[in-house]
Short mmCIF file of C-alpha atoms in Angstrom, two decimals:
data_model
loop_
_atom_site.label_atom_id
_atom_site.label_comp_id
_atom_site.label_asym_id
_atom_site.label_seq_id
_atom_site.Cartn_x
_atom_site.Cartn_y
_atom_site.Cartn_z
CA UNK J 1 -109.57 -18.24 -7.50
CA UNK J 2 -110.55 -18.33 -4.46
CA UNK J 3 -113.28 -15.69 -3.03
CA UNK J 4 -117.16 -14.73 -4.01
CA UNK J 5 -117.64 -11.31 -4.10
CA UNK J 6 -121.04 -9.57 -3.11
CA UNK J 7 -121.69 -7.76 -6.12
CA UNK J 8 -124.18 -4.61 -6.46
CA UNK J 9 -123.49 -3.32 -9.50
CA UNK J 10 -122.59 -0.04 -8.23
CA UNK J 11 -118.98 2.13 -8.06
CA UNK J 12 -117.53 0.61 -5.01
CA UNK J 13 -118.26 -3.20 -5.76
CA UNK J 14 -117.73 -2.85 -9.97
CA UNK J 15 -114.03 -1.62 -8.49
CA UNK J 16 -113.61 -4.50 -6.45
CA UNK J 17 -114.44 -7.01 -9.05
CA UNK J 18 -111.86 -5.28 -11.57
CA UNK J 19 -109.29 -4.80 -8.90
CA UNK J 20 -109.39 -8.74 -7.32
CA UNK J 21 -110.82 -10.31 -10.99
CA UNK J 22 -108.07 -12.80 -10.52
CA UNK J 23 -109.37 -14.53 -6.91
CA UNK J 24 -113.24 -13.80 -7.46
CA UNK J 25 -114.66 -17.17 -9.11
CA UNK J 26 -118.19 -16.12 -8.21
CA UNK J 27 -119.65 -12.68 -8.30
CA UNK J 28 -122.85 -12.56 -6.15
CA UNK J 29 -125.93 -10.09 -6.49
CA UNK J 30 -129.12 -10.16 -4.54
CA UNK J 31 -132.71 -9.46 -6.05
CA UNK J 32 -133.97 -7.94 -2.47
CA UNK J 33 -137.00 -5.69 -3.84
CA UNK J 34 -134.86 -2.20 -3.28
CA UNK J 35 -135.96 0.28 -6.07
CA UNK J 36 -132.85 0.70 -7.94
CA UNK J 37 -132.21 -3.27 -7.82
CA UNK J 38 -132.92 -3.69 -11.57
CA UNK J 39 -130.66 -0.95 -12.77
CA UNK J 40 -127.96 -2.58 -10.71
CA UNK J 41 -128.47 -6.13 -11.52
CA UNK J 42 -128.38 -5.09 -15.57
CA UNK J 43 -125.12 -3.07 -14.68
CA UNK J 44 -123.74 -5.87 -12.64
CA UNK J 45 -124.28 -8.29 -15.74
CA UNK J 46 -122.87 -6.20 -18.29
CA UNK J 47 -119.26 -6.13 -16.28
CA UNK J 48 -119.20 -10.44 -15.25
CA UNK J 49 -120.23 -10.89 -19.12
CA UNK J 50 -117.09 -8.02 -19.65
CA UNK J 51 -114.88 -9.91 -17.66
CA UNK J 52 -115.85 -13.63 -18.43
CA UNK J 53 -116.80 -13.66 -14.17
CA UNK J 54 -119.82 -15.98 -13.06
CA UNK J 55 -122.57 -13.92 -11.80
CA UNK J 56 -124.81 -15.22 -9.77
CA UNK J 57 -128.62 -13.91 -8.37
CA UNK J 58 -130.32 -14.78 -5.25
CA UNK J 59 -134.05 -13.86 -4.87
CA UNK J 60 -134.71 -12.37 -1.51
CA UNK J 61 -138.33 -11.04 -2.04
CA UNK J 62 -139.02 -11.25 1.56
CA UNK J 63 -136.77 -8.09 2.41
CA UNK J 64 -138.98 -6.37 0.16
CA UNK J 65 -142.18 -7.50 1.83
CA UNK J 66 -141.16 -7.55 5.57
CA UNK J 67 -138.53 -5.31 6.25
CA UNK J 68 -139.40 -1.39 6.32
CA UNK J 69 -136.79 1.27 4.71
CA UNK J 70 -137.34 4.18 1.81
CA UNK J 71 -134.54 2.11 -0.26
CA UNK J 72 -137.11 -0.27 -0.96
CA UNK J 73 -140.53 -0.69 -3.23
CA UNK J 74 -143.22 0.57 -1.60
CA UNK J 75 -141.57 2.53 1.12
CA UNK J 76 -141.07 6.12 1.72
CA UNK J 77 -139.40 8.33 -0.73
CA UNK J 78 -135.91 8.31 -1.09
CA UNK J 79 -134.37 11.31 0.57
CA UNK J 80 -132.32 14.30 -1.65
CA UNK J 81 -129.21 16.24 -0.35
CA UNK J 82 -126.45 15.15 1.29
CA UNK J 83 -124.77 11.72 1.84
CA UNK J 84 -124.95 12.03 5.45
CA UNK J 85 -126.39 9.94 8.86
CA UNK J 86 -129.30 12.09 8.95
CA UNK J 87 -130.44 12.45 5.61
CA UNK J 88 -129.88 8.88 4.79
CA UNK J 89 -130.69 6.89 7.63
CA UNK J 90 -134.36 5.84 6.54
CA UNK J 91 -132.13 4.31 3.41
CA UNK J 92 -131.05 1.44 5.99
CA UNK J 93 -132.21 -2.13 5.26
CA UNK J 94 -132.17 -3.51 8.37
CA UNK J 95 -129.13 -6.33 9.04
CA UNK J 96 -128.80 -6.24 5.02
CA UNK J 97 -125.34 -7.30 4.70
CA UNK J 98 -125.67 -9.58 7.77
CA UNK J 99 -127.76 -11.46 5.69
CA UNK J 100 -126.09 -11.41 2.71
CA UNK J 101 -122.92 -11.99 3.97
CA UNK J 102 -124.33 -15.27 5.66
CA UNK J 103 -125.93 -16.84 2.56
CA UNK J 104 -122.58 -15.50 0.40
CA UNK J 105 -120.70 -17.81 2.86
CA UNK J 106 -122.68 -20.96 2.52
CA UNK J 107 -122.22 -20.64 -1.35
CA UNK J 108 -118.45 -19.41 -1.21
CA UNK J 109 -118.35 -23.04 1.47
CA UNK J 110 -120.53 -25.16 -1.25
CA UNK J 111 -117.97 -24.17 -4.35
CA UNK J 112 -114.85 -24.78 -2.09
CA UNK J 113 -113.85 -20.98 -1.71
CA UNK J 114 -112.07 -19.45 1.06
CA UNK J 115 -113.26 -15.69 1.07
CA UNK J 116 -116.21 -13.41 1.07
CA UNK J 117 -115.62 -9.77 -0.10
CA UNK J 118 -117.59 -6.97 0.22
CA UNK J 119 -117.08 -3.19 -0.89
CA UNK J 120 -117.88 -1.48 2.08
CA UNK J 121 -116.07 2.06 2.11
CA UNK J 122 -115.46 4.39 5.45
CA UNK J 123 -118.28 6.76 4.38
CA UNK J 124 -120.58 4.43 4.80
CA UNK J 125 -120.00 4.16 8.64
CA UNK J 126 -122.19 6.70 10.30
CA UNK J 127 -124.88 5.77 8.06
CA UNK J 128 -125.17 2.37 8.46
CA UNK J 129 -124.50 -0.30 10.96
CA UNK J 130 -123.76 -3.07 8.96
CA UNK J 131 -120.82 -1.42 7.10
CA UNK J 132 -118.64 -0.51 9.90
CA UNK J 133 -115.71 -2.18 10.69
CA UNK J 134 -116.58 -4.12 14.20
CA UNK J 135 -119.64 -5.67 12.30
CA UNK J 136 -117.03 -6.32 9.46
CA UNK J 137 -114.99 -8.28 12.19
CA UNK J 138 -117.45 -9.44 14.23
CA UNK J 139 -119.26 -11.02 11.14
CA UNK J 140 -116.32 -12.23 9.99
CA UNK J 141 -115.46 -14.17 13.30
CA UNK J 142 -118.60 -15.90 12.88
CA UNK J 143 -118.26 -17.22 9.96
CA UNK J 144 -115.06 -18.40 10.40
CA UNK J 145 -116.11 -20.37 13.15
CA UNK J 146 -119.46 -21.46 11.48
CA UNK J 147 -117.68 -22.83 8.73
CA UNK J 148 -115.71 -26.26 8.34
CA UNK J 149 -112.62 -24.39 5.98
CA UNK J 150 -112.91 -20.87 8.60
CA UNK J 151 -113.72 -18.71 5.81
CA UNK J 152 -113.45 -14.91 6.70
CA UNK J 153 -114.59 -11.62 5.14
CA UNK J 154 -112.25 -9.72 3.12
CA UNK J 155 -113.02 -6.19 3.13
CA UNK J 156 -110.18 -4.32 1.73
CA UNK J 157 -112.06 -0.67 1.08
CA UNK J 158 -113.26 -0.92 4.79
CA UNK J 159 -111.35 2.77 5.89
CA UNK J 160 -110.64 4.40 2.60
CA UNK J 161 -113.21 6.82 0.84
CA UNK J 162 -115.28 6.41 -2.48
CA UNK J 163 -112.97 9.12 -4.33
CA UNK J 164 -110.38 6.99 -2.95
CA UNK J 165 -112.03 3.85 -4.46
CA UNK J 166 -112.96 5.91 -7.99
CA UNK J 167 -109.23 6.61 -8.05
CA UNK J 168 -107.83 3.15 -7.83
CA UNK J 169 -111.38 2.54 -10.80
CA UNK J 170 -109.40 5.10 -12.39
CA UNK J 171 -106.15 3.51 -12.80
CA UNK J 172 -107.74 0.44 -13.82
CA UNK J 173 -109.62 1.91 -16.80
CA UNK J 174 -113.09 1.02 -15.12
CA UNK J 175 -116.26 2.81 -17.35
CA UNK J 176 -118.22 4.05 -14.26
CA UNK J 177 -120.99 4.88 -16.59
CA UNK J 178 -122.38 1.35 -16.67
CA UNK J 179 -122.62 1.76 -13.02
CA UNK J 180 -125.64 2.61 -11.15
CA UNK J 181 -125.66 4.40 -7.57
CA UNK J 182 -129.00 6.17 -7.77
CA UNK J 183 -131.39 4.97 -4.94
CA UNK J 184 -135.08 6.37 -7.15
CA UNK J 185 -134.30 3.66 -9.42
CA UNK J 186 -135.67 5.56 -12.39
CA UNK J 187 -134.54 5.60 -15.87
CA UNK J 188 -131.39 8.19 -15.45
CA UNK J 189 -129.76 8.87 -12.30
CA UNK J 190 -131.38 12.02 -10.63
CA UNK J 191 -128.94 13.69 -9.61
CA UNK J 192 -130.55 14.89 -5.81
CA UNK J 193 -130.44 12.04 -3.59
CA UNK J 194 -127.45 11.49 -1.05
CA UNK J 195 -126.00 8.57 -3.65
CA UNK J 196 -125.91 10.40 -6.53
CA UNK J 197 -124.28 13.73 -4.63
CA UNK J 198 -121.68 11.05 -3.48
CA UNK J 199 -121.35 9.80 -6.72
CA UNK J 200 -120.66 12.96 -8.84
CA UNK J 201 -117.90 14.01 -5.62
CA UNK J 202 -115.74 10.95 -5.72
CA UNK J 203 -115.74 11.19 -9.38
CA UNK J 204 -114.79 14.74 -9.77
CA UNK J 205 -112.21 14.08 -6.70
CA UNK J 206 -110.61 11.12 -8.57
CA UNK J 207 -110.38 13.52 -11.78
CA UNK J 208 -113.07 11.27 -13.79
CA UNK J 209 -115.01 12.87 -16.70
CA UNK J 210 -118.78 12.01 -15.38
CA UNK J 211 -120.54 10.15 -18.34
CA UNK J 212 -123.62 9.65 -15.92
CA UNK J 213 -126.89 10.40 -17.45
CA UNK J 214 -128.76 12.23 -14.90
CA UNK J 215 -132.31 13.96 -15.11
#
């Protein structure tokens, strides 16, 4: 084993951790404040308990107190329609993954890892900065050099799309109903909002039967 894997809870990042469950020693989630977090994090524990994976959770209330976006308590609402730049952009948590990625590296450094992966996917790249591949390079570059064993960012879903993703889940037998993609954060998924459009496309594009309980 020899990467940590920044671990939502959600489609993209439940595939990763089935697909690489052989290198990922450490599966990481963050407790940032965003109003879906806890749906995640219970999702997220339910597959490293499934798969015998370490998971581990790293408070970052300050996100939640400082930063502005809708994707988090107390901000605006969360958007319906379309998974699209426009629609979603007030989603954005400012330099999210920049920040995650950094503290994922000291830990992956700490346990004597080589790797960080994320799940970014190519429809995440108008929508937000942090997700497209020059950041994924760029960030990757830095902490290489920042690091005493050069770690880098694997990032393997970078230019493929989430059908694309649900279709590899697919093959590997993943149940995409303990997954959570809804941004309200409320008891079912609703259905309306740009993640859960996104959701129910890749899933009918892969040829999945959607067990999602929506409102």
């Amino acid at each position: 084993m020899d990467s940590i894997l920044i671990y939502s809870g959600g489609m993209d990042s439940t595939t990763m951790l089935y697909e690489y469950k052989e290198r990922i020693a450490i599966a990481l989630s963050f407790d940032y404040g965003s109003k879906h977090n806890a749906k995640e994090l219970e999702c997220a524990a339910w597959h490293c308990s499934k798969l015998g994976i370490k998971h581990v959770i790293i408070p970052l209330a300050f996100m939640q107190q400082y930063f502005k976006s809708s994707l988090l308590i107390g901000g605006e609402d969360i958007p319906e329609g379309s998974y699209d730049d426009e629609n979603m952009k007030s989603t954005v948590v400012p330099f999210r993954n920049g920040i995650m990625l950094a503290i994922a590296a000291g830990l992956a450094e700490s346990h004597g890892l080589k790797y960080v992966m994320m799940a970014n996917h190519g429809g995440d790249h108008a929508i937000y900065p942090d997700c497209r591949p020059e950041f994924v390079e760029s960030m990757s570059q830095a902490i290489s050099a920042g690091t005493y064993e050069n770690l880098t960012i694997l990032a393997p879903y970078t230019n493929i799309t989430k059908t694309d993703i649900a279709v590899r889940g697919k093959k590997l037998g993943i149940d995409y109903g303990h997954t959570w993609s809804c941004y309200k954060g409320g008891d079912k998924h609703c259905g309306k909002c740009g993640t859960c459009t996104e959701r129910k496309e890749a899933l009918l594009g892969a040829g999945i039967e959607d067990n999602t309980e929506y409102e």
